[in-house]
XYZ file of C-alpha atoms in Angstrom:
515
model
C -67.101 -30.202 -48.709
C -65.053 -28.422 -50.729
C -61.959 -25.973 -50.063
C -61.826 -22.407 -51.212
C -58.958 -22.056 -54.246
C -56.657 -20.262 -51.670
C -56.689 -23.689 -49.628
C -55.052 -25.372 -52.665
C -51.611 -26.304 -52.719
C -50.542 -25.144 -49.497
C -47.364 -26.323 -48.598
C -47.448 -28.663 -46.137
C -44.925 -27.337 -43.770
C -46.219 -29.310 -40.433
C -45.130 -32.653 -41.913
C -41.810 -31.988 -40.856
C -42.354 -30.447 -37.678
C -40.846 -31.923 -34.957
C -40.585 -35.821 -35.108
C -41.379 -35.169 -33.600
C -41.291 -35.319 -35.506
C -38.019 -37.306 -34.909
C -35.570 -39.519 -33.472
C -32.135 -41.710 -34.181
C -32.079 -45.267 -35.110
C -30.999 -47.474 -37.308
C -31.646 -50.259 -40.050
C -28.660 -52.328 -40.725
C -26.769 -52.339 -37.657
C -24.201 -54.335 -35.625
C -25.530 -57.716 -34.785
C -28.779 -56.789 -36.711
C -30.300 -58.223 -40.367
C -27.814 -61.203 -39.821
C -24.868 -59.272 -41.037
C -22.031 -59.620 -39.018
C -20.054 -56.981 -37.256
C -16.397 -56.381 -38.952
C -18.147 -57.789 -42.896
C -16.382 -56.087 -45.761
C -19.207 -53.912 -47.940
C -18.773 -52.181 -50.930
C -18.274 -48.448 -51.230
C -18.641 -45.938 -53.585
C -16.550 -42.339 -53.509
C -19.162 -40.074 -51.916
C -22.728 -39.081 -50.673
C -24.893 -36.215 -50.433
C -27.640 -35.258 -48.447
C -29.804 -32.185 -48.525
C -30.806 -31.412 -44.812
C -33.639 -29.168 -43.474
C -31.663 -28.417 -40.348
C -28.724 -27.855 -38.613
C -27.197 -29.062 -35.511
C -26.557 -26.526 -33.149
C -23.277 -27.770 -31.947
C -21.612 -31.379 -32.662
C -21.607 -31.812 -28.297
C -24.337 -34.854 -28.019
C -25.761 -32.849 -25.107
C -26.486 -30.279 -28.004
C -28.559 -33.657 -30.276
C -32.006 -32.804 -30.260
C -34.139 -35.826 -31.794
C -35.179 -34.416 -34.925
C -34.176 -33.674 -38.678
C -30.649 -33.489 -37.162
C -29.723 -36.750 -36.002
C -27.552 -38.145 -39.604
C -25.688 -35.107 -38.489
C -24.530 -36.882 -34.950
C -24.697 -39.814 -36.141
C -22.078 -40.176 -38.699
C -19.407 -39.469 -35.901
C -21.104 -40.821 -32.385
C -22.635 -44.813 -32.416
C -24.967 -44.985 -29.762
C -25.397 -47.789 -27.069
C -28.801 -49.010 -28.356
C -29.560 -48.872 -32.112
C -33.020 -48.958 -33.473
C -33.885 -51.317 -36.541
C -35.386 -49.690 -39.677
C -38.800 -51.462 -37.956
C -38.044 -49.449 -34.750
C -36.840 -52.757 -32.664
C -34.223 -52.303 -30.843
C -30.597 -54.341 -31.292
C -27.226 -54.120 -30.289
C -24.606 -51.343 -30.755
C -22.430 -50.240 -28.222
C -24.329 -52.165 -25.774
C -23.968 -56.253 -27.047
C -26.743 -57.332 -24.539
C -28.891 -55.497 -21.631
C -31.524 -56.416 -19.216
C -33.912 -55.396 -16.359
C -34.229 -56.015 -12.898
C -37.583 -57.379 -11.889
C -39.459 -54.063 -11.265
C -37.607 -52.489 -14.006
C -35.585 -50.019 -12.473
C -32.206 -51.099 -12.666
C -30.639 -51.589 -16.087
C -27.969 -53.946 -16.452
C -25.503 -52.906 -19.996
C -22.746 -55.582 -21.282
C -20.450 -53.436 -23.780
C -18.533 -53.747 -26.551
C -14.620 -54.546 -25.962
C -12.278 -53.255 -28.337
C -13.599 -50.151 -29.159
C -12.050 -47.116 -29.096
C -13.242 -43.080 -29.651
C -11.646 -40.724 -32.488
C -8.867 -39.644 -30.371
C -7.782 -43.223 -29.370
C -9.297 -43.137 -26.089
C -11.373 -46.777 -25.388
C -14.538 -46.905 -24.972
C -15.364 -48.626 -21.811
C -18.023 -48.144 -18.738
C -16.140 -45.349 -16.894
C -16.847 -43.641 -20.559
C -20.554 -44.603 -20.451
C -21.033 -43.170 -16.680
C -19.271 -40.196 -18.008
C -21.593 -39.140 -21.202
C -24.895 -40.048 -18.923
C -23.463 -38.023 -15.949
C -22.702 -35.172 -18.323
C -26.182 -35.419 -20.719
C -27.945 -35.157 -17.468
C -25.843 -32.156 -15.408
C -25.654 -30.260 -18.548
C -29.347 -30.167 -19.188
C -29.261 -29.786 -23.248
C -32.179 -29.703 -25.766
C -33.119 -33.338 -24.726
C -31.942 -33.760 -21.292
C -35.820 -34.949 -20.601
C -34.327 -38.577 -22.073
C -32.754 -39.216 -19.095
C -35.025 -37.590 -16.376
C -35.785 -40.618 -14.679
C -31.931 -41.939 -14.246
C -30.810 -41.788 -10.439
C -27.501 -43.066 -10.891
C -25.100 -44.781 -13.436
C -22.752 -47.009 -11.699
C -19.412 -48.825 -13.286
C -19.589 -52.559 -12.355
C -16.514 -53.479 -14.090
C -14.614 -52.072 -17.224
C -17.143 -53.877 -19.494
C -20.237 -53.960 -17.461
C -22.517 -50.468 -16.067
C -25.810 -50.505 -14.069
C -28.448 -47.117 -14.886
C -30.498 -47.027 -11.880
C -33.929 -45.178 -12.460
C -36.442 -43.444 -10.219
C -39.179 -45.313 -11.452
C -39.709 -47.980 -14.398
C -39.516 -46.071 -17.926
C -40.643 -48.226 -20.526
C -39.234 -45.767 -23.237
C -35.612 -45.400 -21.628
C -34.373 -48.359 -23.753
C -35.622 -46.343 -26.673
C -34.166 -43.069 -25.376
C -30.488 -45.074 -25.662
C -30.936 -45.019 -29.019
C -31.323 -41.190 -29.661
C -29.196 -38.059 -27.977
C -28.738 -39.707 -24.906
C -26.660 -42.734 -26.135
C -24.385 -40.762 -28.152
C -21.097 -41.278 -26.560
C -18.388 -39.465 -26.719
C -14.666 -39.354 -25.940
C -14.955 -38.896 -21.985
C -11.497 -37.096 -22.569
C -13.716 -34.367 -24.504
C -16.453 -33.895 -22.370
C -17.255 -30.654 -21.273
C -14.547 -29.287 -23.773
C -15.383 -26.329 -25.771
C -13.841 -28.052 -28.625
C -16.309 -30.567 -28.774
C -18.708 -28.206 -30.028
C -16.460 -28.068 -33.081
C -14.832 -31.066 -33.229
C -16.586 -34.442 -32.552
C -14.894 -36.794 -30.792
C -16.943 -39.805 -31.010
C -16.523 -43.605 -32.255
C -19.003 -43.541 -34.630
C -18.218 -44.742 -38.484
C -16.891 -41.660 -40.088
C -14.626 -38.356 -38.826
C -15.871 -34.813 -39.851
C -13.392 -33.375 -42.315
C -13.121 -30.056 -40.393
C -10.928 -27.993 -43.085
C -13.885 -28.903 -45.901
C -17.139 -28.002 -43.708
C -18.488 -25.147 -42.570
C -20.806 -24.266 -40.237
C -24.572 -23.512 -41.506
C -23.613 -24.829 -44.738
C -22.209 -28.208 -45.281
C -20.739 -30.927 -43.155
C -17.935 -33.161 -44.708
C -17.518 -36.735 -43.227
C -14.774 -39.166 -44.112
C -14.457 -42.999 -43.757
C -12.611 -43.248 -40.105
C -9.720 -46.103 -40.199
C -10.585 -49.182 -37.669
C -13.661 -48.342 -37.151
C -14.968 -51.481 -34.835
C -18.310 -52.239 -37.759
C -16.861 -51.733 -41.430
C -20.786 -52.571 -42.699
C -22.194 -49.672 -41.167
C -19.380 -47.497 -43.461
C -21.216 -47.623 -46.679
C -19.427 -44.858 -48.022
C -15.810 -42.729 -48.748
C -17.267 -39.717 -47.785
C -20.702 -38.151 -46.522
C -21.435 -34.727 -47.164
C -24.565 -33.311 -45.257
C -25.559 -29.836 -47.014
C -28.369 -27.562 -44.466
C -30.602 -26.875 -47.164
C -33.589 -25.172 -44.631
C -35.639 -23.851 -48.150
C -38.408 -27.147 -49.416
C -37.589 -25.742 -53.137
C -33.703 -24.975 -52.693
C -33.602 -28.753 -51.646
C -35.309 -29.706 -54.368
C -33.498 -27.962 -57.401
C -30.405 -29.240 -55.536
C -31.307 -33.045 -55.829
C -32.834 -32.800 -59.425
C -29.536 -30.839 -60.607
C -27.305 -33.868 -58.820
C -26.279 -31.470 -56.104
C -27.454 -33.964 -53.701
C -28.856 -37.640 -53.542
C -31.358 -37.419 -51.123
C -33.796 -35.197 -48.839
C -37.302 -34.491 -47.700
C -39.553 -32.732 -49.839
C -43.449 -31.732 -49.353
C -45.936 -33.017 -51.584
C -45.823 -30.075 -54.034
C -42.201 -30.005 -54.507
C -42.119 -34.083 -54.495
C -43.846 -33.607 -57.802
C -41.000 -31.507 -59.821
C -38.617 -34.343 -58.160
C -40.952 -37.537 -59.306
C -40.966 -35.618 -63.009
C -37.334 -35.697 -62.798
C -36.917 -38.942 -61.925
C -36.451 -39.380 -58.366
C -37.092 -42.301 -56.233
C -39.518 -41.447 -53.857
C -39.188 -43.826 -50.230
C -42.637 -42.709 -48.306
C -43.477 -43.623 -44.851
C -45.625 -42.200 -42.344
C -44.367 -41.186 -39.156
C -46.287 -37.749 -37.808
C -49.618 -36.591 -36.807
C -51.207 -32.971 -37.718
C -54.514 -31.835 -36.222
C -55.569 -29.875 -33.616
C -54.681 -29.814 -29.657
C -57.353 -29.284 -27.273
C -55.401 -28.261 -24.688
C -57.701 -26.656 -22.314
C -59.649 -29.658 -21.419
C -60.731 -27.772 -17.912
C -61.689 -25.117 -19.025
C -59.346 -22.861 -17.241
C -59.678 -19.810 -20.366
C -62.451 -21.086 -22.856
C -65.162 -22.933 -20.613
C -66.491 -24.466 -23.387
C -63.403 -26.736 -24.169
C -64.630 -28.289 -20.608
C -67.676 -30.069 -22.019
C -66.364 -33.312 -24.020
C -69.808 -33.363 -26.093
C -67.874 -29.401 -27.394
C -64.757 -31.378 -28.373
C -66.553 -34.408 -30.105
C -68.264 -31.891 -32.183
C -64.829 -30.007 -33.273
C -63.837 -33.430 -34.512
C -66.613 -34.104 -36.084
C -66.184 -30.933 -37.873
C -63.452 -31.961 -40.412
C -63.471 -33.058 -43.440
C -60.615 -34.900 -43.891
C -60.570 -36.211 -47.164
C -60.732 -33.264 -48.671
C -58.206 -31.485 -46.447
C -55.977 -34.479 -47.384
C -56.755 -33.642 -51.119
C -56.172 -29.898 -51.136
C -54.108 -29.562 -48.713
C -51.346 -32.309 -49.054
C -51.995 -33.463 -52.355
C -53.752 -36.807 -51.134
C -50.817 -37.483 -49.398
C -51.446 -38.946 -46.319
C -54.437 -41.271 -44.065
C -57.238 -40.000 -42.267
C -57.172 -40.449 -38.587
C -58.821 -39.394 -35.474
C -56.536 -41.248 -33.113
C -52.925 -39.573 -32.355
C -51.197 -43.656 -32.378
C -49.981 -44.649 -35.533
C -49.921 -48.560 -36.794
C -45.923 -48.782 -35.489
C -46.585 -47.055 -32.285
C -47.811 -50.473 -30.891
C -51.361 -48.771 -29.375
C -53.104 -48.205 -32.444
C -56.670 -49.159 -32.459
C -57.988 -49.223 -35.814
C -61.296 -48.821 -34.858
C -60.451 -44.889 -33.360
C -59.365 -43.829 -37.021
C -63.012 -43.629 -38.126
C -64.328 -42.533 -34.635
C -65.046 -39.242 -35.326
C -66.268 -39.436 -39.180
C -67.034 -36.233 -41.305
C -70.933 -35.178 -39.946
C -71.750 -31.188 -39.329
C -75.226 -31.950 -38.505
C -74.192 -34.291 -35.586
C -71.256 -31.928 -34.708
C -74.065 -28.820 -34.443
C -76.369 -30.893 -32.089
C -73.685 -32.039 -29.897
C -73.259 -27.944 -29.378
C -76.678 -27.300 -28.278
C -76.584 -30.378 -26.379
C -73.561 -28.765 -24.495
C -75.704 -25.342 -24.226
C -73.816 -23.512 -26.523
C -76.382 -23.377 -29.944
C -74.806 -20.786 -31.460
C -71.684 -21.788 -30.747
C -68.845 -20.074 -29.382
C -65.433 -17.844 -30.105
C -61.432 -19.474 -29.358
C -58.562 -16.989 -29.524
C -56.089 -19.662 -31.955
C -52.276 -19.428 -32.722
C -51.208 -19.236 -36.131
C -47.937 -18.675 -38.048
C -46.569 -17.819 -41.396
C -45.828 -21.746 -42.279
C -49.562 -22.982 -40.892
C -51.933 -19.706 -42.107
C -53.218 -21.528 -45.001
C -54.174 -24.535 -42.927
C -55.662 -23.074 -40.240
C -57.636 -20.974 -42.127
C -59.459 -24.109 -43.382
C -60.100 -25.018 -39.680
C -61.168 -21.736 -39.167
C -63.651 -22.272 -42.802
C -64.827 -25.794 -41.640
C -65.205 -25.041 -37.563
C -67.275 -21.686 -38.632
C -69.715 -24.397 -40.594
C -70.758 -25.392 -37.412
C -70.465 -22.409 -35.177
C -67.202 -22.106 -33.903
C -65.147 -19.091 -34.367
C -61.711 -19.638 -34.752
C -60.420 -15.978 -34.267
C -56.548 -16.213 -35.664
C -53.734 -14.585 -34.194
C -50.661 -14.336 -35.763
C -47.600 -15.193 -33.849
C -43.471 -15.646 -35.138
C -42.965 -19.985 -35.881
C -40.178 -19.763 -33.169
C -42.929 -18.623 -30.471
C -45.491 -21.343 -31.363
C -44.469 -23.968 -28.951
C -42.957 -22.258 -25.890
C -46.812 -19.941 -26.138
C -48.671 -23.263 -26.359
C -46.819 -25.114 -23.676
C -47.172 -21.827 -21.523
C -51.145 -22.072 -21.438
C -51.238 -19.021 -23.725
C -54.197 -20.557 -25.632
C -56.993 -23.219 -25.183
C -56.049 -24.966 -28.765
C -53.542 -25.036 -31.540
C -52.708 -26.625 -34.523
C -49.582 -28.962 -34.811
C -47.912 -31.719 -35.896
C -45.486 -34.400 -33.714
C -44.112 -38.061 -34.487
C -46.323 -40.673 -33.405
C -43.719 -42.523 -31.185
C -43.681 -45.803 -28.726
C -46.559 -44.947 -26.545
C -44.322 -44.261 -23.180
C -43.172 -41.216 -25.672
C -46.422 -40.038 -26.556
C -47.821 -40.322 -22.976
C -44.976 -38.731 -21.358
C -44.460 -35.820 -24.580
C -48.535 -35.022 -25.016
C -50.887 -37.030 -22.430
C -49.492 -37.238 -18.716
C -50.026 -34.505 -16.358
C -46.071 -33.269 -16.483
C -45.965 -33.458 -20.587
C -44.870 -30.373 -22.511
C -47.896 -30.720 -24.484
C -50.257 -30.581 -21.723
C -50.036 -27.148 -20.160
C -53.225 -27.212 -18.431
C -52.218 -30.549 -16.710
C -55.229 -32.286 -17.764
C -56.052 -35.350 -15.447
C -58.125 -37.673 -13.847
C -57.975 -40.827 -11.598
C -59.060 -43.102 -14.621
C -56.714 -41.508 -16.679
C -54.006 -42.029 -14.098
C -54.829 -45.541 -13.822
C -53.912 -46.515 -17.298
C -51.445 -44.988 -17.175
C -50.132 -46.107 -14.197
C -50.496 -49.671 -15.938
C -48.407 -48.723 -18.988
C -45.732 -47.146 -16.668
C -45.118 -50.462 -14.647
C -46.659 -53.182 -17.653
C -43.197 -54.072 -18.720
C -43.764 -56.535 -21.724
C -46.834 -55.529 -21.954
C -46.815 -51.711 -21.716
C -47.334 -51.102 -25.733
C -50.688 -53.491 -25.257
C -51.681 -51.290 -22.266
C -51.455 -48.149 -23.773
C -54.563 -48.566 -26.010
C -56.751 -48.219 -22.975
C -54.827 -44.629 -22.950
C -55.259 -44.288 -26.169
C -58.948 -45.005 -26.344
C -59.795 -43.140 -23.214
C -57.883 -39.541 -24.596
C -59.892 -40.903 -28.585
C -63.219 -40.947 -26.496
C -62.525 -38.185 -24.765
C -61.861 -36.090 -27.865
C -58.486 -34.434 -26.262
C -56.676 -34.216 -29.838
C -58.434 -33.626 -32.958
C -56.170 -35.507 -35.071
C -57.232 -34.722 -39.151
C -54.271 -36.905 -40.631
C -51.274 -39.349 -40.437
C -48.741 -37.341 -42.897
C -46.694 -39.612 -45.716
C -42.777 -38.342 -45.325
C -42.061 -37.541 -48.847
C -38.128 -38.874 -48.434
C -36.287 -38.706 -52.163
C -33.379 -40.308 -53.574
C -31.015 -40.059 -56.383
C -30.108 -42.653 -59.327
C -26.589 -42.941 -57.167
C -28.286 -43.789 -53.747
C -30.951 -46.363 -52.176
C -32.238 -45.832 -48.623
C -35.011 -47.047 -46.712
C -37.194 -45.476 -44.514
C -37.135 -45.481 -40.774
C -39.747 -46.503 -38.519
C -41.137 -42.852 -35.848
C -38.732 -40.980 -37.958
C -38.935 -38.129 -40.384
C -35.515 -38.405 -42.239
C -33.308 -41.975 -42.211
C -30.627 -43.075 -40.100
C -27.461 -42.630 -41.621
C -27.100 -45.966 -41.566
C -29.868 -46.602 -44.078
C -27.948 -45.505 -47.152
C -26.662 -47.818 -49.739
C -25.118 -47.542 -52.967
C -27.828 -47.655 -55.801
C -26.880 -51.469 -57.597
């Protein structure tokens, strides 16, 4: 079908919502690629990224996984580190392993490592952070909900004891809560200003200001010289899509994320473009019950919204052809894709309007829907190709800031969004399991628990697992997914990076000098 002219071009804002959209890790790090820790690298006098956000303070409990992380990065290593493929390796932590029902984790750390202000880094400084990150209760403080207790063995050895197996928690080591800091610090106003981590580079406090730019300089004895690719890293906050992209075609900045529309003014300048795909947009079908739109309740209702969409040529209009149809929420790296479930729910109106009357509701039916500034061009497409079929999509404006603390309240049976498609404990515990943020309604049942249940306790085998989840919530039409978004991620003639597996924006440790 084809979109009205207003549908055109819309900029497609919800490709770099949350990641959620997402996350920290990293490509060529410590005891990863076969590069050894402590190898000489060249470096070139500067760097200069274009950011979309801001971090609200430089305190790791403050790290939100997100758009932010290069940010903490720079001056806090972490004790996991995630490969540009999204494995896991070494960082702070040289080795780790699980007790037999995968509760207790066992950590082996790095000797001869030492924070910003001299103070070493040891596993009185690890039980510190985690106590901290988990009393302080900061933006993700959810990362460590399922630690009981962190316990010092000796000075280079720590056991995290959990209330139940987490098969994401190694994952979660990688991001906010494995940023450690100077236990010396901790709980310090100052921190908020001045980072005091023992991560590759020190923030040049005098030169940055707050909301603006962030200087970073090379920090002397760093423990991994390879990771410090650089002099000096300047992050700019650059929130505007087009202010960002004057900036890196004027040589303002080497690198940031641009939409599809804006990508083209960079690609006619010359920039590189590094694409990968790491959210989800579609529509949430929250109110699988039926709690305040009964109709929601009958699945045959939901299979017809997602056979409503036509998702080619929302991909065409709407992003520029930039991105894959889907109707599963798992992406290829989450490791519980099916790809069966991305054609499940293919393009059919006619289907969509007997599945209605074979629900009892012929002439279909009305849903009170969020929408925002950022998303009103979208959503008014829904609206366009839903009312094809019957369904009244009857828009209500809200602020952007209001859109996910309304939808997590229960304010309304469905909304449009976008989030990373992440390891599948992530996804379950983040959109599908009866406590998720994403599940207001607290959408269950004993089947559903049951798979869950498997992927919870499946160890090795949790990622296989999960695409009984993800083919039970697919079948049962809980999402209606309309596309895997390509993260439009441009570079510079000065600067190569490569993209980063669940993750909107690069590690900081992706960067290299152009050759």
């Amino acid at each position: 079908m084809k979109l009205g002219a207003k549908a055109a071009f819309a900029a497609a804002t919800l490709s770099a919502a949350l990641c959620l959209t997402a996350c920290g890790g990293s490509a060529a790090g410590p005891d990863a690629a076969g590069t050894a820790a402590g190898a000489a690298t060249k470096t070139v006098k500067a760097m200069t990224i274009g950011s979309l956000a801001d971090a609200k303070s430089f305190d790791p409990v403050d790290a939100r996984t997100g758009h932010a992380m290069p940010i903490f990065q720079t001056v806090y290593d972490t004790l996991l580190l995630r490969d540009r493929d999204g494995k896991i390796s070494p960082m702070l932590a040289t080795k780790w392993e699980y007790n037999a029902d995968n509760t207790v984790l066992t950590l082996t750390l790095r000797d001869g490592v030492t924070f910003s202000d001299g103070t070493p880094f040891d596993a009185a400084a690890v039980k510190a952070n985690m106590d901290n990150f988990k009393a302080v209760k900061g933006q993700d403080a959810y990362q460590v909900n399922s630690v009981k207790e962190v316990a010092v063995v000796d000075p280079r050895t720590v056991t995290i004891t959990l209330n139940a197996a987490d098969p994401a928690f190694e994952y979660y080591l990688t991001l906010a809560a494995g940023f450690m800091a100077s236990p010396k610090a901790l709980g310090t106003p100052e921190l908020k200003t001045d980072p005091r981590g023992s991560g590759p580079y020190v923030l040049d406090k005098a030169n940055s200001v707050k909301g603006s730019q962030y200087v970073f300089t090379k920090r002397d004895g760093y423990w991994n010289k390879d990771l410090q690719k650089f002099e000096k890293v300047t992050i700019k906050i650059l929130t505007d899509a087009t202010a960002r992209t004057n900036a890196l075609v004027s040589g303002q900045i080497d690198a940031a994320l641009l939409d599809p529309k804006n990508g083209k003014q960079a690609e006619g300048a010359g920039m590189k473009l590094n694409k990968s795909q790491v959210d989800w947009t579609g529509i949430f079908l929250y109110d699988r019950d039926g709690k305040i739109s009964p109709e929601l309740a009958n699945v045959k209702v939901r299979q017809a919204i997602n056979h409503a969409f036509d998702r080619k040529t929302i991909k065409e209009q709407q992003f520029l052809g930039q991105g894959t149809e889907t109707t599963q929420i798992f992406g290829p790296e989450s490791g519980a894709y099916v790809p069966d479930l991305d054609n499940r729910y293919p393009y059919d109106p006619e289907k969509a309007k007997k599945l209605l009357a074979e629900a009892g509701y012929p002439n279909g039916f009305t849903i009170k829907y969020p929408t925002t500034a950022g998303s009103d061009s979208l959503n008014a497409v829904y609206a366009q190709q839903l009312a094809d079929i019957g369904i009244k999509l009857e828009l209500e404006t809200i602020p952007q800031p209001n859109l996910v603390a309304d939808m997590a309240a229960g304010k309304y049976a469905a909304g449009s969004y976008s989030l990373f498609q992440a390891g599948p404990w992530v996804s379950i515990t983040q959109i599908i399991g009866q406590s998720a943020l994403y599940n207001p309604f607290k959408t269950t049942t004993p089947e559903l628990e049951s798979l869950i249940s498997e992927v919870q306790n499946g160890g090795e085998k949790s990622s296989e697992l999960a695409k009984k989840v993800n083919t039970y919530v697919t079948e049962n039409a809980w999402f209606a997914p309309i596309l895997r978004l390509d993260q439009m991620y441009y570079t510079g003639k000065n600067v190569n990076v490569k993209p980063q597996a669940h993750q909107a924006v690069p590690s900081i440790y992706n960067y290299e000098p152009a050759k």
